[in-house]
């Protein structure tokens, strides 16, 4: 049981669901956010019945790659339009990537323990909600003002 990849134990309240307040108004960014939510949710669903450590690592690697790609998209917009809060926004991205790397290393070292996966899920849901509602929406407002 300890080795199960058990993403869903956090219960419904931790589900990653899209809602309209998360819109930044920038189509490309919103599309990637929705895609990110859908992929994470799908992967969590598929992990519900339990999967081993290898499956968890594959899931984590997929997510890690997609998140990095998505951050690069936002950062290209920041560079192109000279976003004044670029440094602090990029710092937040770097912190999530760093956190993700640490968690991946722990899953590799300790196995996909339910407690670890639940911790990762909670952190991702909380981080994404906070970051999109504040930082990404602020970026969206700035970009719209430049149009
Ligand atoms: Fe962002």
Short mmCIF file of N, CA, C and O and ligand atoms in Angstrom, two decimals:
data_model
loop_
_atom_site.label_atom_id
_atom_site.label_comp_id
_atom_site.label_asym_id
_atom_site.label_seq_id
_atom_site.Cartn_x
_atom_site.Cartn_y
_atom_site.Cartn_z
N UNK A 1 0.83 -1.21 0.00
CA UNK A 1 0.00 0.00 0.00
C UNK A 1 0.87 1.26 0.00
O UNK A 1 0.59 2.22 -0.68
N UNK A 2 1.94 1.19 0.71
CA UNK A 2 2.83 2.36 0.77
C UNK A 2 3.36 2.78 -0.60
O UNK A 2 3.70 3.92 -0.82
N UNK A 3 3.44 1.81 -1.53
CA UNK A 3 4.02 2.11 -2.83
C UNK A 3 3.00 2.63 -3.84
O UNK A 3 3.34 2.96 -4.95
N UNK A 4 1.75 2.65 -3.45
CA UNK A 4 0.72 3.09 -4.40
C UNK A 4 0.87 4.56 -4.74
O UNK A 4 1.24 5.36 -3.91
N UNK A 5 0.57 4.84 -6.01
CA UNK A 5 0.55 6.22 -6.45
C UNK A 5 -0.88 6.71 -6.24
O UNK A 5 -1.75 6.51 -7.05
N UNK A 6 -1.13 7.31 -5.12
CA UNK A 6 -2.49 7.56 -4.68
C UNK A 6 -2.78 9.07 -4.64
O UNK A 6 -2.73 9.70 -3.60
N UNK A 7 -3.10 9.62 -5.80
CA UNK A 7 -3.27 11.06 -5.92
C UNK A 7 -4.58 11.57 -5.33
O UNK A 7 -4.72 12.74 -5.08
N UNK A 8 -5.54 10.67 -5.19
CA UNK A 8 -6.90 11.15 -4.92
C UNK A 8 -7.26 11.20 -3.44
O UNK A 8 -8.33 11.63 -3.08
N UNK A 9 -6.35 10.75 -2.59
CA UNK A 9 -6.69 10.64 -1.17
C UNK A 9 -7.00 11.99 -0.52
O UNK A 9 -7.61 12.05 0.54
N UNK A 10 -6.61 13.08 -1.19
CA UNK A 10 -6.88 14.41 -0.65
C UNK A 10 -8.37 14.74 -0.68
O UNK A 10 -8.81 15.68 -0.03
N UNK A 11 -9.12 13.99 -1.45
CA UNK A 11 -10.56 14.21 -1.51
C UNK A 11 -10.95 15.25 -2.54
O UNK A 11 -10.10 15.88 -3.15
N UNK A 12 -12.24 15.41 -2.71
CA UNK A 12 -12.79 16.27 -3.76
C UNK A 12 -12.34 17.72 -3.65
O UNK A 12 -12.17 18.40 -4.63
N UNK A 13 -12.22 18.18 -2.41
CA UNK A 13 -11.88 19.60 -2.22
C UNK A 13 -10.53 19.97 -2.82
O UNK A 13 -10.25 21.13 -3.04
N UNK A 14 -9.69 18.95 -3.08
CA UNK A 14 -8.39 19.24 -3.65
C UNK A 14 -8.35 19.03 -5.16
O UNK A 14 -7.31 19.11 -5.77
N UNK A 15 -9.50 18.75 -5.75
CA UNK A 15 -9.53 18.52 -7.19
C UNK A 15 -9.10 19.78 -7.92
O UNK A 15 -9.32 20.89 -7.46
N UNK A 16 -8.47 19.56 -9.05
CA UNK A 16 -7.98 20.68 -9.85
C UNK A 16 -9.03 21.01 -10.89
O UNK A 16 -9.11 20.36 -11.93
N UNK A 17 -9.87 21.98 -10.61
CA UNK A 17 -10.95 22.33 -11.53
C UNK A 17 -10.78 23.77 -12.01
O UNK A 17 -10.47 24.65 -11.24
N UNK A 18 -11.04 23.93 -13.29
CA UNK A 18 -10.95 25.26 -13.88
C UNK A 18 -12.17 26.09 -13.49
O UNK A 18 -13.28 25.56 -13.43
N UNK A 19 -12.01 27.36 -13.19
CA UNK A 19 -13.16 28.23 -12.97
C UNK A 19 -12.83 29.60 -13.55
O UNK A 19 -11.65 29.95 -13.74
N UNK A 20 -13.87 30.37 -13.86
CA UNK A 20 -13.68 31.55 -14.72
C UNK A 20 -12.76 32.62 -14.12
O UNK A 20 -12.11 33.35 -14.86
N UNK A 21 -12.65 32.70 -12.79
CA UNK A 21 -11.77 33.71 -12.19
C UNK A 21 -10.31 33.47 -12.54
O UNK A 21 -9.47 34.36 -12.37
N UNK A 22 -10.00 32.29 -13.06
CA UNK A 22 -8.61 31.99 -13.41
C UNK A 22 -8.22 32.53 -14.79
O UNK A 22 -7.06 32.49 -15.17
N UNK A 23 -9.20 33.06 -15.54
CA UNK A 23 -8.89 33.61 -16.87
C UNK A 23 -7.98 34.82 -16.77
O UNK A 23 -8.25 35.74 -16.00
N UNK A 24 -6.92 34.83 -17.57
CA UNK A 24 -6.05 36.02 -17.63
C UNK A 24 -6.47 36.93 -18.79
O UNK A 24 -6.05 38.08 -18.87
N UNK A 25 -7.25 36.39 -19.71
CA UNK A 25 -7.66 37.17 -20.89
C UNK A 25 -6.67 37.04 -22.04
O UNK A 25 -6.87 37.59 -23.11
N UNK A 26 -5.58 36.34 -21.81
CA UNK A 26 -4.60 36.09 -22.88
C UNK A 26 -4.81 34.65 -23.35
O UNK A 26 -4.54 33.70 -22.61
N UNK A 27 -5.29 34.54 -24.60
CA UNK A 27 -5.77 33.26 -25.10
C UNK A 27 -4.74 32.12 -24.99
O UNK A 27 -5.07 31.02 -24.54
N UNK A 28 -3.50 32.43 -25.39
CA UNK A 28 -2.48 31.37 -25.39
C UNK A 28 -2.21 30.89 -23.96
O UNK A 28 -2.09 29.68 -23.70
N UNK A 29 -2.10 31.83 -23.02
CA UNK A 29 -1.82 31.48 -21.62
C UNK A 29 -3.01 30.72 -21.03
O UNK A 29 -2.83 29.67 -20.39
N UNK A 30 -4.22 31.22 -21.25
CA UNK A 30 -5.41 30.53 -20.71
C UNK A 30 -5.55 29.12 -21.27
O UNK A 30 -5.90 28.19 -20.54
N UNK A 31 -5.25 28.97 -22.55
CA UNK A 31 -5.33 27.65 -23.19
C UNK A 31 -4.35 26.68 -22.54
O UNK A 31 -4.70 25.54 -22.25
N UNK A 32 -3.14 27.17 -22.27
CA UNK A 32 -2.15 26.29 -21.63
C UNK A 32 -2.54 25.98 -20.19
O UNK A 32 -2.32 24.87 -19.72
N UNK A 33 -3.09 26.97 -19.48
CA UNK A 33 -3.54 26.71 -18.10
C UNK A 33 -4.62 25.63 -18.10
O UNK A 33 -4.57 24.70 -17.30
N UNK A 34 -5.60 25.76 -19.01
CA UNK A 34 -6.68 24.77 -19.06
C UNK A 34 -6.13 23.38 -19.37
O UNK A 34 -6.53 22.39 -18.78
N UNK A 35 -5.22 23.37 -20.34
CA UNK A 35 -4.59 22.12 -20.74
C UNK A 35 -3.85 21.49 -19.54
O UNK A 35 -3.95 20.29 -19.28
N UNK A 36 -3.16 22.33 -18.78
CA UNK A 36 -2.41 21.88 -17.60
C UNK A 36 -3.37 21.27 -16.57
O UNK A 36 -3.12 20.19 -16.03
N UNK A 37 -4.47 21.97 -16.33
CA UNK A 37 -5.45 21.47 -15.37
C UNK A 37 -6.04 20.14 -15.83
O UNK A 37 -6.16 19.20 -15.07
N UNK A 38 -6.38 20.09 -17.13
CA UNK A 38 -6.98 18.86 -17.67
C UNK A 38 -6.04 17.68 -17.58
O UNK A 38 -6.43 16.58 -17.19
N UNK A 39 -4.78 17.94 -17.95
CA UNK A 39 -3.80 16.85 -17.94
C UNK A 39 -3.56 16.35 -16.52
O UNK A 39 -3.51 15.15 -16.28
N UNK A 40 -3.41 17.29 -15.58
CA UNK A 40 -3.17 16.88 -14.20
C UNK A 40 -4.36 16.09 -13.69
O UNK A 40 -4.22 15.02 -13.12
N UNK A 41 -5.56 16.60 -13.97
CA UNK A 41 -6.77 15.92 -13.51
C UNK A 41 -6.89 14.51 -14.10
O UNK A 41 -7.22 13.56 -13.41
N UNK A 42 -6.59 14.41 -15.40
CA UNK A 42 -6.66 13.11 -16.06
C UNK A 42 -5.66 12.12 -15.46
O UNK A 42 -5.96 10.96 -15.23
N UNK A 43 -4.46 12.65 -15.22
CA UNK A 43 -3.44 11.80 -14.65
C UNK A 43 -3.80 11.38 -13.23
O UNK A 43 -3.58 10.24 -12.83
N UNK A 44 -4.39 12.28 -12.48
CA UNK A 44 -4.82 11.94 -11.11
C UNK A 44 -5.89 10.86 -11.15
O UNK A 44 -5.87 9.91 -10.38
N UNK A 45 -6.83 11.02 -12.12
CA UNK A 45 -7.89 10.03 -12.28
C UNK A 45 -7.31 8.65 -12.60
O UNK A 45 -7.72 7.65 -12.02
N UNK A 46 -6.36 8.63 -13.52
CA UNK A 46 -5.80 7.34 -13.95
C UNK A 46 -4.98 6.71 -12.84
O UNK A 46 -4.78 5.51 -12.80
N UNK A 47 -4.51 7.55 -11.90
CA UNK A 47 -3.69 7.03 -10.80
C UNK A 47 -4.55 6.57 -9.63
O UNK A 47 -4.04 6.02 -8.66
N UNK A 48 -5.88 6.82 -9.74
CA UNK A 48 -6.77 6.57 -8.60
C UNK A 48 -6.69 5.13 -8.09
O UNK A 48 -6.63 4.88 -6.90
N UNK A 49 -6.68 4.19 -9.03
CA UNK A 49 -6.68 2.78 -8.63
C UNK A 49 -5.30 2.32 -8.16
O UNK A 49 -5.14 1.18 -7.73
N UNK A 50 -4.33 3.21 -8.24
CA UNK A 50 -3.01 2.85 -7.73
C UNK A 50 -2.07 2.45 -8.85
O UNK A 50 -2.41 1.70 -9.74
N UNK A 51 -0.89 2.98 -8.83
CA UNK A 51 0.14 2.64 -9.81
C UNK A 51 1.47 2.63 -9.06
O UNK A 51 1.57 3.21 -8.00
N UNK A 52 2.43 2.00 -9.62
CA UNK A 52 3.71 1.88 -8.93
C UNK A 52 4.57 3.14 -9.03
O UNK A 52 4.15 4.15 -9.59
N UNK A 53 5.76 3.02 -8.49
CA UNK A 53 6.68 4.15 -8.47
C UNK A 53 7.05 4.60 -9.89
O UNK A 53 7.11 5.78 -10.16
N UNK A 54 7.29 3.63 -10.80
CA UNK A 54 7.65 3.99 -12.17
C UNK A 54 6.56 4.81 -12.84
O UNK A 54 6.84 5.79 -13.52
N UNK A 55 5.30 4.40 -12.64
CA UNK A 55 4.19 5.14 -13.24
C UNK A 55 4.14 6.55 -12.65
O UNK A 55 3.90 7.52 -13.38
N UNK A 56 4.34 6.67 -11.34
CA UNK A 56 4.33 7.99 -10.72
C UNK A 56 5.44 8.88 -11.28
O UNK A 56 5.23 10.06 -11.52
N UNK A 57 6.60 8.30 -11.48
CA UNK A 57 7.71 9.09 -12.02
C UNK A 57 7.42 9.53 -13.44
O UNK A 57 7.73 10.66 -13.82
N UNK A 58 6.78 8.65 -14.23
CA UNK A 58 6.42 9.05 -15.60
C UNK A 58 5.42 10.20 -15.58
O UNK A 58 5.52 11.14 -16.35
N UNK A 59 4.46 10.12 -14.68
CA UNK A 59 3.47 11.18 -14.54
C UNK A 59 4.16 12.49 -14.14
O UNK A 59 3.94 13.56 -14.71
N UNK A 60 5.05 12.39 -13.15
CA UNK A 60 5.76 13.58 -12.69
C UNK A 60 6.63 14.18 -13.79
O UNK A 60 6.71 15.40 -13.93
N UNK A 61 7.26 13.32 -14.58
CA UNK A 61 8.11 13.83 -15.66
C UNK A 61 7.30 14.54 -16.72
O UNK A 61 7.69 15.58 -17.24
N UNK A 62 6.15 13.97 -17.04
CA UNK A 62 5.27 14.62 -18.00
C UNK A 62 4.87 16.01 -17.49
O UNK A 62 4.97 17.02 -18.20
N UNK A 63 4.42 16.06 -16.23
CA UNK A 63 3.99 17.34 -15.66
C UNK A 63 5.14 18.34 -15.60
O UNK A 63 4.97 19.51 -15.93
N UNK A 64 6.29 17.85 -15.18
CA UNK A 64 7.47 18.73 -15.08
C UNK A 64 7.78 19.37 -16.42
O UNK A 64 8.03 20.57 -16.51
N UNK A 65 7.75 18.56 -17.48
CA UNK A 65 8.06 19.07 -18.81
C UNK A 65 7.03 20.09 -19.27
O UNK A 65 7.37 21.15 -19.79
N UNK A 66 5.76 19.80 -19.03
CA UNK A 66 4.70 20.70 -19.50
C UNK A 66 4.74 22.03 -18.75
O UNK A 66 4.55 23.10 -19.34
N UNK A 67 5.01 21.97 -17.44
CA UNK A 67 5.07 23.19 -16.63
C UNK A 67 6.22 24.09 -17.09
O UNK A 67 6.05 25.30 -17.25
N UNK A 68 7.38 23.49 -17.34
CA UNK A 68 8.53 24.27 -17.78
C UNK A 68 8.23 24.95 -19.12
O UNK A 68 8.53 26.13 -19.33
N UNK A 69 7.60 24.20 -20.03
CA UNK A 69 7.22 24.72 -21.35
C UNK A 69 6.24 25.91 -21.19
O UNK A 69 6.37 26.94 -21.84
N UNK A 70 5.29 25.73 -20.30
CA UNK A 70 4.30 26.77 -20.06
C UNK A 70 4.93 28.03 -19.46
O UNK A 70 4.63 29.14 -19.88
N UNK A 71 5.80 27.86 -18.48
CA UNK A 71 6.48 29.02 -17.88
C UNK A 71 7.28 29.78 -18.95
O UNK A 71 7.33 31.01 -18.95
N UNK A 72 7.90 29.02 -19.85
CA UNK A 72 8.70 29.65 -20.91
C UNK A 72 7.80 30.52 -21.79
O UNK A 72 8.19 31.61 -22.21
N UNK A 73 6.57 30.07 -22.05
CA UNK A 73 5.62 30.86 -22.85
C UNK A 73 5.33 32.19 -22.15
O UNK A 73 5.41 33.26 -22.76
N UNK A 74 4.98 32.12 -20.85
CA UNK A 74 4.68 33.35 -20.12
C UNK A 74 5.89 34.29 -20.09
O UNK A 74 5.76 35.50 -20.25
N UNK A 75 7.05 33.71 -19.89
CA UNK A 75 8.26 34.54 -19.78
C UNK A 75 8.61 35.20 -21.11
O UNK A 75 9.15 36.30 -21.14
N UNK A 76 8.27 34.54 -22.22
CA UNK A 76 8.48 35.16 -23.54
C UNK A 76 7.59 36.40 -23.67
O UNK A 76 8.03 37.43 -24.17
N UNK A 77 6.36 36.32 -23.20
CA UNK A 77 5.47 37.49 -23.21
C UNK A 77 6.06 38.61 -22.36
O UNK A 77 6.02 39.78 -22.74
N UNK A 78 6.59 38.26 -21.17
CA UNK A 78 7.15 39.27 -20.26
C UNK A 78 8.30 40.01 -20.93
O UNK A 78 8.42 41.23 -20.84
N UNK A 79 9.18 39.24 -21.60
CA UNK A 79 10.34 39.83 -22.28
C UNK A 79 9.87 40.73 -23.42
O UNK A 79 10.31 41.87 -23.54
N UNK A 80 8.97 40.21 -24.23
CA UNK A 80 8.54 40.91 -25.44
C UNK A 80 7.90 42.25 -25.12
O UNK A 80 8.10 43.23 -25.82
N UNK A 81 7.13 42.31 -24.04
CA UNK A 81 6.40 43.54 -23.73
C UNK A 81 6.99 44.31 -22.56
O UNK A 81 6.40 45.30 -22.12
N UNK A 82 8.16 43.89 -22.05
CA UNK A 82 8.83 44.61 -20.96
C UNK A 82 7.99 44.69 -19.69
O UNK A 82 7.82 45.76 -19.10
N UNK A 83 7.49 43.56 -19.26
CA UNK A 83 6.67 43.49 -18.04
C UNK A 83 7.49 43.93 -16.83
O UNK A 83 8.54 43.35 -16.54
N UNK A 84 7.04 44.95 -16.08
CA UNK A 84 7.86 45.48 -14.98
C UNK A 84 8.05 44.52 -13.80
O UNK A 84 9.03 44.66 -13.07
N UNK A 85 7.12 43.58 -13.61
CA UNK A 85 7.27 42.65 -12.46
C UNK A 85 7.86 41.31 -12.89
O UNK A 85 7.65 40.29 -12.24
N UNK A 86 8.59 41.37 -14.01
CA UNK A 86 9.17 40.16 -14.59
C UNK A 86 10.03 39.37 -13.59
O UNK A 86 9.88 38.15 -13.46
N UNK A 87 10.92 40.07 -12.88
CA UNK A 87 11.87 39.37 -12.00
C UNK A 87 11.15 38.58 -10.91
O UNK A 87 11.46 37.41 -10.68
N UNK A 88 10.17 39.21 -10.26
CA UNK A 88 9.50 38.48 -9.17
C UNK A 88 8.62 37.35 -9.70
O UNK A 88 8.49 36.31 -9.06
N UNK A 89 8.03 37.58 -10.89
CA UNK A 89 7.20 36.52 -11.47
C UNK A 89 8.07 35.31 -11.86
O UNK A 89 7.73 34.16 -11.56
N UNK A 90 9.21 35.60 -12.49
CA UNK A 90 10.11 34.50 -12.89
C UNK A 90 10.65 33.78 -11.66
O UNK A 90 10.85 32.57 -11.68
N UNK A 91 10.84 34.53 -10.57
CA UNK A 91 11.31 33.93 -9.33
C UNK A 91 10.29 32.90 -8.80
O UNK A 91 10.64 31.82 -8.35
N UNK A 92 9.00 33.27 -8.90
CA UNK A 92 7.95 32.34 -8.46
C UNK A 92 7.98 31.06 -9.30
O UNK A 92 7.83 29.95 -8.77
N UNK A 93 8.17 31.23 -10.62
CA UNK A 93 8.26 30.05 -11.49
C UNK A 93 9.45 29.18 -11.07
O UNK A 93 9.33 27.95 -10.96
N UNK A 94 10.59 29.83 -10.82
CA UNK A 94 11.81 29.09 -10.47
C UNK A 94 11.60 28.32 -9.16
O UNK A 94 12.08 27.19 -9.01
N UNK A 95 10.86 28.94 -8.23
CA UNK A 95 10.61 28.27 -6.95
C UNK A 95 9.77 27.01 -7.13
O UNK A 95 10.02 25.99 -6.49
N UNK A 96 8.76 27.08 -8.01
CA UNK A 96 7.94 25.88 -8.23
C UNK A 96 8.76 24.77 -8.89
O UNK A 96 8.66 23.61 -8.52
N UNK A 97 9.58 25.16 -9.87
CA UNK A 97 10.41 24.16 -10.56
C UNK A 97 11.36 23.50 -9.56
O UNK A 97 11.54 22.28 -9.55
N UNK A 98 11.94 24.29 -8.66
CA UNK A 98 12.85 23.78 -7.64
C UNK A 98 12.11 22.82 -6.68
O UNK A 98 12.60 21.74 -6.36
N UNK A 99 10.93 23.25 -6.25
CA UNK A 99 10.11 22.42 -5.36
C UNK A 99 9.79 21.09 -6.05
O UNK A 99 9.91 20.01 -5.47
N UNK A 100 9.39 21.19 -7.32
CA UNK A 100 9.04 20.01 -8.09
C UNK A 100 10.23 19.04 -8.17
O UNK A 100 10.08 17.84 -7.98
N UNK A 101 11.44 19.59 -8.43
CA UNK A 101 12.63 18.74 -8.53
C UNK A 101 12.90 18.01 -7.22
O UNK A 101 13.26 16.84 -7.21
N UNK A 102 12.75 18.71 -6.11
CA UNK A 102 12.96 18.10 -4.79
C UNK A 102 11.96 16.97 -4.56
O UNK A 102 12.31 15.90 -4.07
N UNK A 103 10.68 17.24 -4.92
CA UNK A 103 9.65 16.22 -4.71
C UNK A 103 9.89 15.00 -5.60
O UNK A 103 9.69 13.87 -5.18
N UNK A 104 10.34 15.26 -6.83
CA UNK A 104 10.60 14.14 -7.73
C UNK A 104 11.74 13.27 -7.17
O UNK A 104 11.66 12.05 -7.19
N UNK A 105 12.76 13.94 -6.65
CA UNK A 105 13.89 13.21 -6.07
C UNK A 105 13.43 12.40 -4.86
O UNK A 105 13.90 11.28 -4.64
N UNK A 106 12.51 12.94 -4.09
CA UNK A 106 11.99 12.20 -2.93
C UNK A 106 11.18 10.99 -3.35
O UNK A 106 11.30 9.93 -2.75
N UNK A 107 10.36 11.14 -4.41
CA UNK A 107 9.58 10.00 -4.91
C UNK A 107 10.54 8.92 -5.39
O UNK A 107 10.34 7.72 -5.14
N UNK A 108 11.63 9.34 -6.02
CA UNK A 108 12.61 8.39 -6.53
C UNK A 108 13.31 7.67 -5.37
O UNK A 108 13.52 6.46 -5.41
N UNK A 109 13.64 8.42 -4.34
CA UNK A 109 14.39 7.85 -3.21
C UNK A 109 13.50 7.05 -2.25
O UNK A 109 13.88 6.00 -1.77
N UNK A 110 12.32 7.57 -2.00
CA UNK A 110 11.47 6.98 -0.95
C UNK A 110 10.33 6.13 -1.48
O UNK A 110 9.60 5.50 -0.71
N UNK A 111 10.13 6.16 -2.82
CA UNK A 111 8.98 5.47 -3.39
C UNK A 111 7.79 6.42 -3.42
O UNK A 111 7.82 7.48 -2.79
N UNK A 112 6.76 6.01 -4.17
CA UNK A 112 5.59 6.88 -4.32
C UNK A 112 4.64 6.69 -3.14
O UNK A 112 3.54 6.19 -3.27
N UNK A 113 5.11 7.12 -1.96
CA UNK A 113 4.26 7.00 -0.77
C UNK A 113 3.04 7.90 -0.88
O UNK A 113 3.18 9.05 -1.29
N UNK A 114 1.88 7.39 -0.47
CA UNK A 114 0.67 8.22 -0.54
C UNK A 114 0.85 9.58 0.12
O UNK A 114 0.41 10.60 -0.42
N UNK A 115 1.51 9.62 1.27
CA UNK A 115 1.68 10.90 1.97
C UNK A 115 2.44 11.90 1.11
O UNK A 115 2.13 13.09 1.09
N UNK A 116 3.44 11.39 0.40
CA UNK A 116 4.27 12.25 -0.45
C UNK A 116 3.48 12.77 -1.65
O UNK A 116 3.54 13.95 -2.01
N UNK A 117 2.71 11.86 -2.25
CA UNK A 117 1.92 12.23 -3.43
C UNK A 117 0.81 13.21 -3.03
O UNK A 117 0.53 14.18 -3.75
N UNK A 118 0.21 12.99 -1.88
CA UNK A 118 -0.84 13.90 -1.41
C UNK A 118 -0.26 15.28 -1.15
O UNK A 118 -0.83 16.31 -1.52
N UNK A 119 0.92 15.30 -0.54
CA UNK A 119 1.61 16.56 -0.29
C UNK A 119 1.88 17.30 -1.60
O UNK A 119 1.66 18.50 -1.72
N UNK A 120 2.34 16.56 -2.60
CA UNK A 120 2.62 17.14 -3.91
C UNK A 120 1.34 17.68 -4.54
O UNK A 120 1.31 18.80 -5.07
N UNK A 121 0.26 16.90 -4.46
CA UNK A 121 -1.01 17.32 -5.04
C UNK A 121 -1.52 18.60 -4.38
O UNK A 121 -1.89 19.55 -5.05
N UNK A 122 -1.49 18.62 -3.04
CA UNK A 122 -1.96 19.80 -2.31
C UNK A 122 -1.14 21.03 -2.70
O UNK A 122 -1.68 22.10 -2.93
N UNK A 123 0.16 20.85 -2.76
CA UNK A 123 1.04 21.97 -3.09
C UNK A 123 0.76 22.50 -4.48
O UNK A 123 0.70 23.71 -4.70
N UNK A 124 0.57 21.57 -5.44
CA UNK A 124 0.32 21.98 -6.82
C UNK A 124 -0.99 22.75 -6.94
O UNK A 124 -1.05 23.81 -7.59
N UNK A 125 -2.04 22.23 -6.31
CA UNK A 125 -3.35 22.88 -6.39
C UNK A 125 -3.28 24.27 -5.75
O UNK A 125 -3.74 25.26 -6.33
N UNK A 126 -2.67 24.34 -4.58
CA UNK A 126 -2.57 25.62 -3.88
C UNK A 126 -1.71 26.62 -4.66
O UNK A 126 -2.08 27.78 -4.84
N UNK A 127 -0.56 26.14 -5.13
CA UNK A 127 0.35 27.03 -5.84
C UNK A 127 -0.30 27.56 -7.12
O UNK A 127 -0.26 28.75 -7.40
N UNK A 128 -0.91 26.65 -7.91
CA UNK A 128 -1.51 27.07 -9.18
C UNK A 128 -2.63 28.08 -8.95
O UNK A 128 -2.70 29.10 -9.65
N UNK A 129 -3.48 27.82 -7.98
CA UNK A 129 -4.56 28.77 -7.71
C UNK A 129 -4.03 30.14 -7.30
O UNK A 129 -4.43 31.15 -7.86
N UNK A 130 -3.12 30.17 -6.35
CA UNK A 130 -2.56 31.45 -5.90
C UNK A 130 -1.82 32.18 -7.00
O UNK A 130 -2.01 33.37 -7.22
N UNK A 131 -0.99 31.43 -7.70
CA UNK A 131 -0.15 32.06 -8.72
C UNK A 131 -0.98 32.60 -9.88
O UNK A 131 -0.77 33.72 -10.34
N UNK A 132 -1.94 31.81 -10.35
CA UNK A 132 -2.75 32.26 -11.49
C UNK A 132 -3.62 33.45 -11.08
O UNK A 132 -3.69 34.46 -11.79
N UNK A 133 -4.25 33.35 -9.90
CA UNK A 133 -5.16 34.42 -9.47
C UNK A 133 -4.44 35.75 -9.27
O UNK A 133 -5.00 36.82 -9.55
N UNK A 134 -3.23 35.71 -8.76
CA UNK A 134 -2.51 36.96 -8.51
C UNK A 134 -1.55 37.29 -9.65
O UNK A 134 -1.78 38.20 -10.43
N UNK A 135 -0.48 36.51 -9.76
CA UNK A 135 0.60 36.88 -10.68
C UNK A 135 0.22 36.78 -12.16
O UNK A 135 0.51 37.69 -12.94
N UNK A 136 -0.44 35.69 -12.55
CA UNK A 136 -0.75 35.53 -13.97
C UNK A 136 -1.86 36.50 -14.41
O UNK A 136 -1.83 37.03 -15.52
N UNK A 137 -2.80 36.74 -13.54
CA UNK A 137 -3.85 37.71 -13.90
C UNK A 137 -3.26 39.12 -13.99
O UNK A 137 -3.67 39.92 -14.82
N UNK A 138 -2.32 39.44 -13.12
CA UNK A 138 -1.65 40.73 -13.20
C UNK A 138 -0.89 40.85 -14.53
O UNK A 138 -0.96 41.88 -15.21
N UNK A 139 -0.21 39.79 -14.92
CA UNK A 139 0.49 39.78 -16.21
C UNK A 139 -0.53 39.95 -17.35
O UNK A 139 -0.31 40.72 -18.28
N UNK A 140 -1.64 39.26 -17.25
CA UNK A 140 -2.69 39.35 -18.27
C UNK A 140 -3.20 40.79 -18.40
O UNK A 140 -3.36 41.30 -19.51
N UNK A 141 -3.44 41.44 -17.26
CA UNK A 141 -3.92 42.83 -17.29
C UNK A 141 -2.90 43.74 -17.97
O UNK A 141 -3.25 44.62 -18.76
N UNK A 142 -1.63 43.51 -17.64
CA UNK A 142 -0.56 44.32 -18.23
C UNK A 142 -0.53 44.11 -19.75
O UNK A 142 -0.48 45.07 -20.52
N UNK A 143 -0.58 42.86 -20.18
CA UNK A 143 -0.51 42.57 -21.61
C UNK A 143 -1.69 43.16 -22.36
O UNK A 143 -1.55 43.70 -23.46
N UNK A 144 -2.87 43.09 -21.75
CA UNK A 144 -4.07 43.67 -22.40
C UNK A 144 -3.93 45.18 -22.55
O UNK A 144 -4.36 45.76 -23.53
N UNK A 145 -3.28 45.82 -21.55
CA UNK A 145 -3.09 47.28 -21.61
C UNK A 145 -2.11 47.67 -22.72
O UNK A 145 -2.07 48.82 -23.13
N UNK A 146 -1.32 46.71 -23.19
CA UNK A 146 -0.33 46.98 -24.24
C UNK A 146 -0.89 46.78 -25.63
O UNK A 146 -0.23 47.04 -26.63
N UNK A 147 -2.10 46.25 -25.71
CA UNK A 147 -2.66 45.96 -27.03
C UNK A 147 -3.18 47.20 -27.71
O UNK A 147 -3.71 48.08 -27.08
FE1 LIG B 1 3.07 32.55 -14.18
#
